[in-house]
PDB file of C-alpha atoms in Angstrom:
ATOM      1  CA  UNK O 184     -20.594   2.826  15.464  1.00 75.00           C
ATOM      2  CA  UNK O 185     -23.067   4.924  12.491  1.00 83.00           C
ATOM      3  CA  UNK O 186     -21.303   8.160  12.755  1.00 88.00           C
ATOM      4  CA  UNK O 187     -17.890   7.314  13.669  1.00 91.00           C
ATOM      5  CA  UNK O 188     -17.782   5.037  10.762  1.00 90.00           C
ATOM      6  CA  UNK O 189     -18.611   8.230   8.096  1.00 89.00           C
ATOM      7  CA  UNK O 190     -16.067   9.860  10.990  1.00 89.00           C
ATOM      8  CA  UNK O 191     -13.375   7.571   8.955  1.00 89.00           C
ATOM      9  CA  UNK O 192     -14.448   7.227   5.565  1.00 85.00           C
ATOM     10  CA  UNK O 193     -15.450  11.543   5.343  1.00 82.00           C
ATOM     11  CA  UNK O 194     -12.732  12.757   8.169  1.00 82.00           C
ATOM     12  CA  UNK O 195     -10.031  10.083   8.363  1.00 82.00           C
ATOM     13  CA  UNK O 196      -9.730   9.528   4.926  1.00 77.00           C
ATOM     14  CA  UNK O 197      -9.232   5.426   5.708  1.00 81.00           C
ATOM     15  CA  UNK O 198      -9.237   2.449   3.322  1.00 80.00           C
ATOM     16  CA  UNK O 199     -12.939   0.948   3.361  1.00 84.00           C
ATOM     17  CA  UNK O 200     -10.183  -2.126   4.953  1.00 84.00           C
ATOM     18  CA  UNK O 201      -8.822   0.277   8.291  1.00 87.00           C
ATOM     19  CA  UNK O 202     -12.242   1.324   8.668  1.00 90.00           C
ATOM     20  CA  UNK O 203     -13.870  -2.371   8.592  1.00 91.00           C
ATOM     21  CA  UNK O 204     -11.713  -3.653  10.517  1.00 92.00           C
ATOM     22  CA  UNK O 205     -11.092  -0.133  13.015  1.00 94.00           C
ATOM     23  CA  UNK O 206     -15.400  -0.426  13.193  1.00 94.00           C
ATOM     24  CA  UNK O 207     -14.061  -4.354  14.431  1.00 94.00           C
ATOM     25  CA  UNK O 208     -11.593  -3.141  17.152  1.00 94.00           C
ATOM     26  CA  UNK O 209     -14.619  -0.776  18.615  1.00 93.00           C
ATOM     27  CA  UNK O 210     -16.659  -3.533  18.995  1.00 93.00           C
ATOM     28  CA  UNK O 211     -14.462  -4.971  20.711  1.00 93.00           C
ATOM     29  CA  UNK O 212     -14.183  -2.678  23.321  1.00 93.00           C
ATOM     30  CA  UNK O 213     -17.264  -1.725  23.969  1.00 92.00           C
ATOM     31  CA  UNK O 214     -18.156  -5.649  24.300  1.00 92.00           C
ATOM     32  CA  UNK O 215     -15.769  -5.210  27.023  1.00 92.00           C
ATOM     33  CA  UNK O 216     -16.785  -2.638  29.018  1.00 91.00           C
ATOM     34  CA  UNK O 217     -20.495  -3.755  28.029  1.00 89.00           C
ATOM     35  CA  UNK O 218     -21.342  -1.307  25.576  1.00 87.00           C
ATOM     36  CA  UNK O 219     -21.017   1.121  27.898  1.00 87.00           C
ATOM     37  CA  UNK O 220     -19.163   4.638  27.500  1.00 89.00           C
ATOM     38  CA  UNK O 221     -19.459   5.521  30.734  1.00 85.00           C
ATOM     39  CA  UNK O 222     -16.104   4.777  32.932  1.00 86.00           C
ATOM     40  CA  UNK O 223     -13.961   4.391  30.012  1.00 92.00           C
ATOM     41  CA  UNK O 224     -11.068   5.361  31.639  1.00 92.00           C
ATOM     42  CA  UNK O 225      -7.278   4.484  31.449  1.00 94.00           C
ATOM     43  CA  UNK O 226      -7.225   1.087  32.713  1.00 92.00           C
ATOM     44  CA  UNK O 227     -10.575  -0.007  31.417  1.00 93.00           C
ATOM     45  CA  UNK O 228      -7.824   0.708  27.953  1.00 94.00           C
ATOM     46  CA  UNK O 229      -5.002  -1.154  28.904  1.00 93.00           C
ATOM     47  CA  UNK O 230      -7.651  -3.675  30.731  1.00 93.00           C
ATOM     48  CA  UNK O 231      -8.500  -3.892  27.057  1.00 94.00           C
ATOM     49  CA  UNK O 232      -5.200  -4.211  25.456  1.00 92.00           C
ATOM     50  CA  UNK O 233      -3.524  -6.725  27.944  1.00 91.00           C
ATOM     51  CA  UNK O 234      -6.550  -8.866  27.509  1.00 91.00           C
ATOM     52  CA  UNK O 235      -6.268  -9.120  23.548  1.00 89.00           C
ATOM     53  CA  UNK O 236      -2.359  -9.578  24.454  1.00 87.00           C
ATOM     54  CA  UNK O 237      -3.313 -12.676  26.798  1.00 90.00           C
ATOM     55  CA  UNK O 238      -5.254 -13.898  24.045  1.00 89.00           C
ATOM     56  CA  UNK O 239      -2.572 -14.316  21.455  1.00 88.00           C
ATOM     57  CA  UNK O 240      -3.203 -11.160  19.332  1.00 85.00           C
ATOM     58  CA  UNK O 241      -0.367  -9.525  16.775  1.00 84.00           C
ATOM     59  CA  UNK O 242       1.826  -6.848  17.340  1.00 83.00           C
ATOM     60  CA  UNK O 243       0.555  -5.452  14.397  1.00 82.00           C
ATOM     61  CA  UNK O 244      -3.400  -5.933  15.818  1.00 87.00           C
ATOM     62  CA  UNK O 245      -2.019  -4.440  18.965  1.00 89.00           C
ATOM     63  CA  UNK O 246      -0.382  -1.225  17.079  1.00 88.00           C
ATOM     64  CA  UNK O 247      -3.995  -1.046  14.990  1.00 90.00           C
ATOM     65  CA  UNK O 248      -6.420  -1.811  18.305  1.00 91.00           C
ATOM     66  CA  UNK O 249      -4.280   1.279  20.525  1.00 92.00           C
ATOM     67  CA  UNK O 250      -4.097   3.788  17.503  1.00 90.00           C
ATOM     68  CA  UNK O 251      -7.821   2.482  16.939  1.00 93.00           C
ATOM     69  CA  UNK O 252      -8.496   3.419  20.931  1.00 93.00           C
ATOM     70  CA  UNK O 253      -6.854   6.832  20.508  1.00 93.00           C
ATOM     71  CA  UNK O 254      -9.005   7.930  17.578  1.00 94.00           C
ATOM     72  CA  UNK O 255     -11.857   6.637  18.734  1.00 93.00           C
ATOM     73  CA  UNK O 256     -11.522   8.397  22.993  1.00 94.00           C
ATOM     74  CA  UNK O 257     -10.602  11.371  21.018  1.00 94.00           C
ATOM     75  CA  UNK O 258     -13.573  11.486  18.857  1.00 92.00           C
ATOM     76  CA  UNK O 259     -16.205  10.166  21.786  1.00 93.00           C
ATOM     77  CA  UNK O 260     -14.818  13.084  24.044  1.00 92.00           C
ATOM     78  CA  UNK O 261     -15.300  16.009  21.041  1.00 92.00           C
ATOM     79  CA  UNK O 262     -18.681  14.574  20.390  1.00 91.00           C
ATOM     80  CA  UNK O 263     -18.645  14.762  24.563  1.00 92.00           C
ATOM     81  CA  UNK O 264     -19.714  11.672  25.232  1.00 92.00           C
ATOM     82  CA  UNK O 265     -16.346  11.215  27.873  1.00 93.00           C
ATOM     83  CA  UNK O 266     -15.459  14.317  29.757  1.00 91.00           C
ATOM     84  CA  UNK O 267     -11.734  13.735  28.868  1.00 92.00           C
ATOM     85  CA  UNK O 268      -9.808  11.780  26.141  1.00 94.00           C
ATOM     86  CA  UNK O 269      -8.033   9.076  28.093  1.00 93.00           C
ATOM     87  CA  UNK O 270      -6.200   7.740  24.275  1.00 91.00           C
ATOM     88  CA  UNK O 271      -4.111  10.707  25.644  1.00 90.00           C
ATOM     89  CA  UNK O 272      -2.550   9.063  28.144  1.00 88.00           C
ATOM     90  CA  UNK O 273      -2.045   5.965  26.154  1.00 85.00           C
ATOM     91  CA  UNK O 274       1.259   4.549  24.913  1.00 77.00           C
ATOM     92  CA  UNK O 275       2.016   3.590  21.442  1.00 67.00           C
ATOM     93  CA  UNK O 276       2.015  -0.212  20.557  1.00 60.00           C
ATOM     94  CA  UNK O 277       5.113  -0.941  18.454  1.00 61.00           C
ATOM     95  CA  UNK O 278       4.130  -3.101  16.080  1.00 56.00           C
ATOM     96  CA  UNK O 279       7.930  -4.905  14.716  1.00 58.00           C
ATOM     97  CA  UNK O 280       9.277  -3.811  11.599  1.00 62.00           C
ATOM     98  CA  UNK O 281      10.820  -6.430   9.387  1.00 67.00           C
ATOM     99  CA  UNK O 282      12.038  -6.007   6.812  1.00 71.00           C
ATOM    100  CA  UNK O 283      10.556  -6.951   3.805  1.00 81.00           C
ATOM    101  CA  UNK O 284      11.098  -9.573   0.975  1.00 86.00           C
ATOM    102  CA  UNK O 285      12.297  -8.396  -2.516  1.00 91.00           C
ATOM    103  CA  UNK O 286      13.259  -9.208  -5.836  1.00 94.00           C
ATOM    104  CA  UNK O 287      16.449  -8.986  -6.735  1.00 93.00           C
ATOM    105  CA  UNK O 288      17.177  -7.093  -9.874  1.00 92.00           C
ATOM    106  CA  UNK O 289      17.579  -9.778 -12.380  1.00 94.00           C
ATOM    107  CA  UNK O 290      13.860 -11.557 -11.446  1.00 95.00           C
ATOM    108  CA  UNK O 291      12.715  -8.482 -12.013  1.00 95.00           C
ATOM    109  CA  UNK O 292      13.751  -8.253 -15.614  1.00 95.00           C
ATOM    110  CA  UNK O 293      12.648 -11.726 -16.058  1.00 95.00           C
ATOM    111  CA  UNK O 294       9.292 -11.332 -14.029  1.00 95.00           C
ATOM    112  CA  UNK O 295       8.811  -8.245 -17.125  1.00 96.00           C
ATOM    113  CA  UNK O 296      10.116  -9.956 -19.901  1.00 93.00           C
ATOM    114  CA  UNK O 297       7.342 -10.723 -21.827  1.00 87.00           C
ATOM    115  CA  UNK O 298       6.860 -11.762 -25.740  1.00 87.00           C
ATOM    116  CA  UNK O 299       4.591  -9.965 -27.865  1.00 86.00           C
ATOM    117  CA  UNK O 300       1.351 -10.414 -28.337  1.00 90.00           C
ATOM    118  CA  UNK O 301      -2.276  -8.861 -29.404  1.00 92.00           C
ATOM    119  CA  UNK O 302      -3.769 -10.271 -26.594  1.00 96.00           C
ATOM    120  CA  UNK O 303      -5.533  -7.410 -24.462  1.00 97.00           C
ATOM    121  CA  UNK O 304      -5.280  -8.932 -21.192  1.00 97.00           C
ATOM    122  CA  UNK O 305      -1.715 -10.225 -21.961  1.00 97.00           C
ATOM    123  CA  UNK O 306      -1.181  -6.226 -22.586  1.00 97.00           C
ATOM    124  CA  UNK O 307      -3.103  -5.078 -19.824  1.00 98.00           C
ATOM    125  CA  UNK O 308      -1.245  -6.900 -17.653  1.00 98.00           C
ATOM    126  CA  UNK O 309       2.749  -6.457 -19.319  1.00 97.00           C
ATOM    127  CA  UNK O 310       1.239  -2.322 -18.455  1.00 97.00           C
ATOM    128  CA  UNK O 311      -0.030  -2.775 -14.936  1.00 97.00           C
ATOM    129  CA  UNK O 312       3.059  -4.518 -13.837  1.00 97.00           C
ATOM    130  CA  UNK O 313       5.390  -2.609 -15.359  1.00 96.00           C
ATOM    131  CA  UNK O 314       3.794   0.254 -13.859  1.00 96.00           C
ATOM    132  CA  UNK O 315       4.298  -0.986 -10.883  1.00 96.00           C
ATOM    133  CA  UNK O 316       7.248  -1.762 -11.001  1.00 95.00           C
ATOM    134  CA  UNK O 317       8.146   1.528 -12.723  1.00 93.00           C
ATOM    135  CA  UNK O 318       6.117   3.882  -9.789  1.00 93.00           C
ATOM    136  CA  UNK O 319       6.296   1.937  -6.621  1.00 92.00           C
ATOM    137  CA  UNK O 320       2.557   2.805  -6.792  1.00 94.00           C
ATOM    138  CA  UNK O 321       0.547   1.151  -3.929  1.00 93.00           C
ATOM    139  CA  UNK O 322      -2.157  -1.610  -6.198  1.00 94.00           C
ATOM    140  CA  UNK O 323      -4.839   1.319  -4.977  1.00 91.00           C
ATOM    141  CA  UNK O 324      -3.411   3.646  -6.039  1.00 94.00           C
ATOM    142  CA  UNK O 325      -2.612   2.021  -9.340  1.00 96.00           C
ATOM    143  CA  UNK O 326      -6.379   0.888  -8.894  1.00 95.00           C
ATOM    144  CA  UNK O 327      -7.662   4.401  -9.433  1.00 95.00           C
ATOM    145  CA  UNK O 328      -5.817   5.777 -11.778  1.00 97.00           C
ATOM    146  CA  UNK O 329      -7.818   7.787 -15.126  1.00 97.00           C
ATOM    147  CA  UNK O 330      -6.496   7.670 -18.482  1.00 97.00           C
ATOM    148  CA  UNK O 331      -5.689  10.794 -17.932  1.00 96.00           C
ATOM    149  CA  UNK O 332      -3.022  11.018 -15.112  1.00 97.00           C
ATOM    150  CA  UNK O 333      -0.268   9.392 -17.356  1.00 96.00           C
ATOM    151  CA  UNK O 334       1.116  12.311 -19.607  1.00 94.00           C
ATOM    152  CA  UNK O 335       2.747  10.839 -21.848  1.00 92.00           C
ATOM    153  CA  UNK O 336       4.927  14.301 -22.490  1.00 91.00           C
ATOM    154  CA  UNK O 337       7.061  14.002 -19.470  1.00 91.00           C
ATOM    155  CA  UNK O 338       6.741  10.298 -19.024  1.00 91.00           C
ATOM    156  CA  UNK O 339       5.272  11.081 -15.237  1.00 93.00           C
ATOM    157  CA  UNK O 340       1.934   9.504 -13.985  1.00 94.00           C
ATOM    158  CA  UNK O 341      -0.420  11.415 -10.913  1.00 94.00           C
ATOM    159  CA  UNK O 342      -1.049   9.482  -7.907  1.00 93.00           C
ATOM    160  CA  UNK O 343      -3.803  10.265  -5.672  1.00 89.00           C
ATOM    161  CA  UNK O 344      -1.941   8.966  -2.544  1.00 84.00           C
ATOM    162  CA  UNK O 345      -3.462   8.176   0.880  1.00 78.00           C
ATOM    163  CA  UNK O 346      -4.602  11.173   2.762  1.00 73.00           C
ATOM    164  CA  UNK O 347      -5.657  12.649  -0.636  1.00 78.00           C
ATOM    165  CA  UNK O 348      -2.428  13.470  -0.529  1.00 83.00           C
ATOM    166  CA  UNK O 349      -1.940  14.188  -4.527  1.00 89.00           C
ATOM    167  CA  UNK O 350       1.997  13.422  -6.364  1.00 91.00           C
ATOM    168  CA  UNK O 351       3.566  13.521 -10.000  1.00 90.00           C
ATOM    169  CA  UNK O 352       5.893  10.148 -10.856  1.00 92.00           C
ATOM    170  CA  UNK O 353       8.193   9.922 -12.989  1.00 92.00           C
ATOM    171  CA  UNK O 354       8.803   6.413 -15.007  1.00 94.00           C
ATOM    172  CA  UNK O 355      10.757   5.549 -17.921  1.00 92.00           C
ATOM    173  CA  UNK O 356      10.253   4.059 -21.713  1.00 94.00           C
ATOM    174  CA  UNK O 357       9.188   0.098 -20.768  1.00 94.00           C
ATOM    175  CA  UNK O 358       6.311   1.755 -18.725  1.00 95.00           C
ATOM    176  CA  UNK O 359       5.545   4.817 -21.490  1.00 96.00           C
ATOM    177  CA  UNK O 360       5.469   1.392 -24.604  1.00 96.00           C
ATOM    178  CA  UNK O 361       3.773  -1.430 -22.370  1.00 97.00           C
ATOM    179  CA  UNK O 362       0.565   1.492 -21.276  1.00 97.00           C
ATOM    180  CA  UNK O 363       0.971   2.720 -25.144  1.00 97.00           C
ATOM    181  CA  UNK O 364      -0.086  -0.645 -26.537  1.00 97.00           C
ATOM    182  CA  UNK O 365      -2.626  -1.177 -23.654  1.00 97.00           C
ATOM    183  CA  UNK O 366      -4.209   2.163 -24.587  1.00 97.00           C
ATOM    184  CA  UNK O 367      -3.900   1.945 -27.594  1.00 97.00           C
ATOM    185  CA  UNK O 368      -4.869  -1.363 -29.014  1.00 96.00           C
ATOM    186  CA  UNK O 369      -6.707  -3.103 -26.198  1.00 97.00           C
ATOM    187  CA  UNK O 370      -8.117  -1.148 -24.226  1.00 97.00           C
ATOM    188  CA  UNK O 371     -10.845   0.228 -26.881  1.00 97.00           C
ATOM    189  CA  UNK O 372     -11.844  -3.803 -27.392  1.00 97.00           C
ATOM    190  CA  UNK O 373     -13.326  -3.770 -23.054  1.00 97.00           C
ATOM    191  CA  UNK O 374     -14.544  -0.389 -23.123  1.00 96.00           C
ATOM    192  CA  UNK O 375     -17.828  -0.362 -22.221  1.00 94.00           C
ATOM    193  CA  UNK O 376     -20.552   2.275 -20.911  1.00 91.00           C
ATOM    194  CA  UNK O 377     -19.261   1.397 -16.879  1.00 92.00           C
ATOM    195  CA  UNK O 378     -15.993   1.681 -18.497  1.00 95.00           C
ATOM    196  CA  UNK O 379     -15.356   5.528 -17.663  1.00 95.00           C
ATOM    197  CA  UNK O 380     -11.421   7.278 -17.345  1.00 96.00           C
ATOM    198  CA  UNK O 381     -10.052   3.760 -16.092  1.00 97.00           C
ATOM    199  CA  UNK O 382      -7.071   3.369 -17.084  1.00 98.00           C
ATOM    200  CA  UNK O 383      -7.003  -1.075 -16.252  1.00 98.00           C
ATOM    201  CA  UNK O 384     -10.075  -2.104 -17.039  1.00 97.00           C
ATOM    202  CA  UNK O 385     -11.272  -5.646 -15.936  1.00 96.00           C
ATOM    203  CA  UNK O 386     -12.559  -7.936 -18.769  1.00 94.00           C
ATOM    204  CA  UNK O 387     -15.774  -6.729 -18.222  1.00 93.00           C
ATOM    205  CA  UNK O 388     -14.906  -3.422 -18.781  1.00 96.00           C
ATOM    206  CA  UNK O 389     -15.620  -1.669 -14.708  1.00 96.00           C
ATOM    207  CA  UNK O 390     -12.978  -0.470 -13.812  1.00 97.00           C
ATOM    208  CA  UNK O 391     -10.181  -2.711 -12.473  1.00 97.00           C
ATOM    209  CA  UNK O 392     -10.357  -4.208  -9.163  1.00 94.00           C
ATOM    210  CA  UNK O 393      -6.310  -4.720  -6.487  1.00 93.00           C
ATOM    211  CA  UNK O 394      -7.737  -9.063  -6.954  1.00 93.00           C
ATOM    212  CA  UNK O 395      -7.055  -9.061 -10.026  1.00 95.00           C
ATOM    213  CA  UNK O 396      -3.882  -6.917  -9.714  1.00 96.00           C
ATOM    214  CA  UNK O 397      -2.843  -9.491  -7.272  1.00 95.00           C
ATOM    215  CA  UNK O 398      -3.929 -12.149  -9.343  1.00 96.00           C
ATOM    216  CA  UNK O 399      -1.908 -11.061 -11.669  1.00 97.00           C
ATOM    217  CA  UNK O 400       1.132  -9.985 -10.225  1.00 96.00           C
ATOM    218  CA  UNK O 401       1.489 -13.546  -8.080  1.00 95.00           C
ATOM    219  CA  UNK O 402       0.644 -15.099 -11.433  1.00 95.00           C
ATOM    220  CA  UNK O 403       3.491 -13.782 -13.384  1.00 96.00           C
ATOM    221  CA  UNK O 404       5.665 -13.965 -10.661  1.00 96.00           C
ATOM    222  CA  UNK O 405       4.937 -17.874 -10.611  1.00 95.00           C
ATOM    223  CA  UNK O 406       7.028 -18.607 -13.740  1.00 94.00           C
ATOM    224  CA  UNK O 407      10.065 -17.409 -12.392  1.00 95.00           C
ATOM    225  CA  UNK O 408      12.816 -19.414 -11.632  1.00 93.00           C
ATOM    226  CA  UNK O 409      13.431 -18.613  -7.726  1.00 93.00           C
ATOM    227  CA  UNK O 410      11.416 -14.810  -7.065  1.00 94.00           C
ATOM    228  CA  UNK O 411       9.435 -14.829  -3.971  1.00 93.00           C
ATOM    229  CA  UNK O 412       5.785 -15.163  -4.141  1.00 92.00           C
ATOM    230  CA  UNK O 413       4.590 -12.009  -3.684  1.00 92.00           C
ATOM    231  CA  UNK O 414       2.281  -9.125  -4.208  1.00 92.00           C
ATOM    232  CA  UNK O 415       1.586  -5.630  -5.616  1.00 94.00           C
ATOM    233  CA  UNK O 416       3.216  -4.279  -2.817  1.00 92.00           C
ATOM    234  CA  UNK O 417       6.323  -6.759  -3.428  1.00 92.00           C
ATOM    235  CA  UNK O 418       6.826  -4.967  -6.681  1.00 94.00           C
ATOM    236  CA  UNK O 419       6.619  -1.205  -4.427  1.00 93.00           C
ATOM    237  CA  UNK O 420       9.473  -3.269  -1.955  1.00 92.00           C
ATOM    238  CA  UNK O 421      11.507  -4.133  -5.098  1.00 93.00           C
ATOM    239  CA  UNK O 422      11.309  -0.804  -7.031  1.00 92.00           C
ATOM    240  CA  UNK O 423      12.483   1.170  -3.278  1.00 90.00           C
ATOM    241  CA  UNK O 424      14.947  -1.242  -2.732  1.00 90.00           C
ATOM    242  CA  UNK O 425      16.711  -1.395  -6.364  1.00 92.00           C
ATOM    243  CA  UNK O 426      16.383   2.595  -6.585  1.00 90.00           C
ATOM    244  CA  UNK O 427      18.387   3.654  -3.608  1.00 88.00           C
ATOM    245  CA  UNK O 428      20.979   0.236  -5.013  1.00 87.00           C
ATOM    246  CA  UNK O 429      20.882   2.522  -8.468  1.00 87.00           C
ATOM    247  CA  UNK O 430      22.353   5.371  -6.703  1.00 86.00           C
ATOM    248  CA  UNK O 431      18.588   7.419  -5.386  1.00 86.00           C
ATOM    249  CA  UNK O 432      18.736   9.340  -2.297  1.00 86.00           C
ATOM    250  CA  UNK O 433      16.591   8.403  -0.041  1.00 86.00           C
ATOM    251  CA  UNK O 434      14.344  11.880  -0.151  1.00 87.00           C
ATOM    252  CA  UNK O 435      13.892  11.867  -3.886  1.00 87.00           C
ATOM    253  CA  UNK O 436      12.280   7.638  -3.200  1.00 88.00           C
ATOM    254  CA  UNK O 437      10.422   9.333   0.026  1.00 90.00           C
ATOM    255  CA  UNK O 438       8.717  11.757  -2.041  1.00 87.00           C
ATOM    256  CA  UNK O 439       8.562   8.858  -5.104  1.00 88.00           C
ATOM    257  CA  UNK O 440       6.582   6.298  -2.864  1.00 90.00           C
ATOM    258  CA  UNK O 441       4.773   8.904  -0.740  1.00 88.00           C
ATOM    259  CA  UNK O 442       5.530   8.354   2.885  1.00 87.00           C
ATOM    260  CA  UNK O 443       5.032  10.630   4.952  1.00 80.00           C
ATOM    261  CA  UNK O 444       7.894  10.154   7.313  1.00 81.00           C
ATOM    262  CA  UNK O 445      11.414   9.404   6.113  1.00 82.00           C
ATOM    263  CA  UNK O 446      11.554   6.652   8.820  1.00 79.00           C
ATOM    264  CA  UNK O 447       9.179   4.701   6.838  1.00 78.00           C
ATOM    265  CA  UNK O 448      10.986   4.763   3.975  1.00 82.00           C
ATOM    266  CA  UNK O 449      14.641   4.162   5.790  1.00 82.00           C
ATOM    267  CA  UNK O 450      13.745  -0.036   5.975  1.00 81.00           C
ATOM    268  CA  UNK O 451      14.951  -0.307   2.300  1.00 82.00           C
ATOM    269  CA  UNK O 452      18.471   0.608   3.377  1.00 79.00           C
ATOM    270  CA  UNK O 453      17.919  -1.803   5.419  1.00 76.00           C
ATOM    271  CA  UNK O 454      17.287  -4.290   2.930  1.00 75.00           C
ATOM    272  CA  UNK O 455      20.295  -2.847   0.611  1.00 77.00           C
ATOM    273  CA  UNK O 456      22.889  -2.969   3.723  1.00 69.00           C
ATOM    274  CA  UNK O 457      21.593  -6.725   4.142  1.00 75.00           C
ATOM    275  CA  UNK O 458      22.702  -7.266   0.328  1.00 72.00           C
ATOM    276  CA  UNK O 459      25.332  -5.908   0.377  1.00 64.00           C
ATOM    277  CA  UNK O 460      26.952  -7.932   1.955  1.00 70.00           C
ATOM    278  CA  UNK O 461      25.593 -11.233   0.892  1.00 73.00           C
ATOM    279  CA  UNK O 462      27.710  -9.510  -2.235  1.00 66.00           C
ATOM    280  CA  UNK O 463      30.819  -8.778   0.157  1.00 64.00           C
ATOM    281  CA  UNK O 464      30.649 -12.095   1.979  1.00 74.00           C
ATOM    282  CA  UNK O 465      30.800 -14.075  -1.218  1.00 73.00           C
ATOM    283  CA  UNK O 466      32.702 -12.181  -3.425  1.00 69.00           C
ATOM    284  CA  UNK O 467      35.933 -10.111  -1.267  1.00 60.00           C
ATOM    285  CA  UNK O 468      39.054 -12.825  -0.524  1.00 60.00           C
ATOM    286  CA  UNK O 469      39.066 -11.667   3.149  1.00 62.00           C
ATOM    287  CA  UNK O 470      35.368 -10.875   3.776  1.00 49.00           C
TER     288      UNK O 470
END
């Protein structure tokens, strides 16, 4: 199991959360086979997944376990532990695609409009909120940003995304101003020997962690009347939706978000169409 974990981390470059989930899935599969790889074929895989379905596992969980099974059997086949790769015969379980909950543009503005402050925590929180919404970056991408990743001359930030794929994302003046206030008046007060080049810091001087960012987003949105409760990924969804509503083309949004497939980005067009229909029903005299 340790070798498979290293493979997932180093060769597949999966996140720690995904690695933990995959290892738990493999443990479940091996429990089903009494710890034996011999005899692991397509029938056993389908039987295991059927048991998972019967036990009430969600469709998204079944989709992930199907993907994990294919990854694991391919790995075992390459290592010579399986004569053939039964995962090749395993169909893809489709997870449901629900429309993401997003802020409307007035709610986003209300969440980002904050009174001037000199408190380092407030400066940091405002800067990360502005950057999350301005760029649509993932929370993991935000936490991994270094000071030098921000190009203030061109108003762009260099982001290392999934699969170690680098992309450059532009941001606007409000985000730049918030970043400058944090970097000039806030960050120097929290810098410690352990801070390194991290752009966003925790109160003890270390690189900020995703849990802290999530708490910041939830707390700020709780102050906005009528705003749905959401985390950093909700700001990512909102940014993408508002870009499309403002006239951005789908390919550009795909590039900004770092999506490998255009199909992933297309879900935001559904959100915009739903809003368009709602506006039409409300405003058109013959709706």
